[in-house]
Amino acid sequence: MADFRSERTMHKTTCSGCKEECEVPFKPTEGRDVFCRDCFSKQRR
Ligand SMILES: [Zn+2]
C-alpha cells in the first residue's frame, strides 16, 4: 500500500462501489458517484 495520505485535504464520503465510508482527496459532489481509491482503480475506464 502506498503512503498516499500526507498533507492532502481528505473528505469523508461513502463509496458508491463498496458502500464503505472512505476518504477522497477531492470534494465529493452530491448526486454523483464517488469511489474510494480501491474501487476507483478497479473502475477505471
Ligand atoms: Zn470502495
Tab-separated table of C-alpha atoms and ligand atoms in Angstrom:
chain	number	residue	atom	x	y	z
A	1	MET	CA	0.000	0.000	0.000
A	2	ALA	CA	1.361	3.350	-0.954
A	3	ASP	CA	1.799	6.105	1.543
A	4	PHE	CA	-0.782	8.353	-0.035
A	5	ARG	CA	-2.292	10.344	2.794
A	6	SER	CA	0.054	13.094	3.768
A	7	GLU	CA	-0.946	16.734	3.853
A	8	ARG	CA	-3.768	16.406	1.407
A	9	THR	CA	-7.251	17.519	2.434
A	10	MET	CA	-9.438	14.472	2.657
A	11	HIS	CA	-13.215	14.455	2.534
A	12	LYS	CA	-15.253	11.755	4.162
A	13	THR	CA	-17.876	10.190	1.978
A	14	THR	CA	-19.472	6.868	1.188
A	15	CYS	CA	-18.055	4.877	-1.659
A	16	SER	CA	-20.551	4.073	-4.409
A	17	GLY	CA	-18.741	0.839	-5.092
A	18	CYS	CA	-18.299	-0.923	-1.772
A	19	LYS	CA	-20.637	1.345	0.214
A	20	GLU	CA	-17.975	1.778	2.819
A	21	GLU	CA	-17.094	5.062	4.423
A	22	CYS	CA	-13.961	6.360	2.851
A	23	GLU	CA	-11.974	9.497	2.302
A	24	VAL	CA	-11.284	11.039	-1.022
A	25	PRO	CA	-8.729	13.712	-1.900
A	26	PHE	CA	-11.365	15.826	-3.627
A	27	LYS	CA	-14.673	17.370	-2.646
A	28	PRO	CA	-17.462	14.865	-3.250
A	29	THR	CA	-20.289	16.168	-5.410
A	30	GLU	CA	-23.776	15.319	-4.223
A	31	GLY	CA	-25.682	13.070	-6.572
A	32	ARG	CA	-22.539	11.805	-8.206
A	33	ASP	CA	-20.817	8.526	-7.669
A	34	VAL	CA	-17.769	8.658	-5.506
A	35	PHE	CA	-15.357	5.799	-5.265
A	36	CYS	CA	-12.694	5.028	-2.766
A	37	ARG	CA	-9.208	4.623	-4.129
A	38	ASP	CA	-9.612	0.886	-4.202
A	39	CYS	CA	-12.841	0.884	-6.203
A	40	PHE	CA	-11.665	3.784	-8.327
A	41	SER	CA	-8.686	1.823	-9.548
A	42	LYS	CA	-10.952	-1.096	-10.365
A	43	GLN	CA	-13.499	1.067	-12.174
A	44	ARG	CA	-11.047	2.822	-14.434
A	45	ARG	CA	-12.497	3.275	-17.853
B	1	ZN	ZN	-14.999	1.368	-2.465
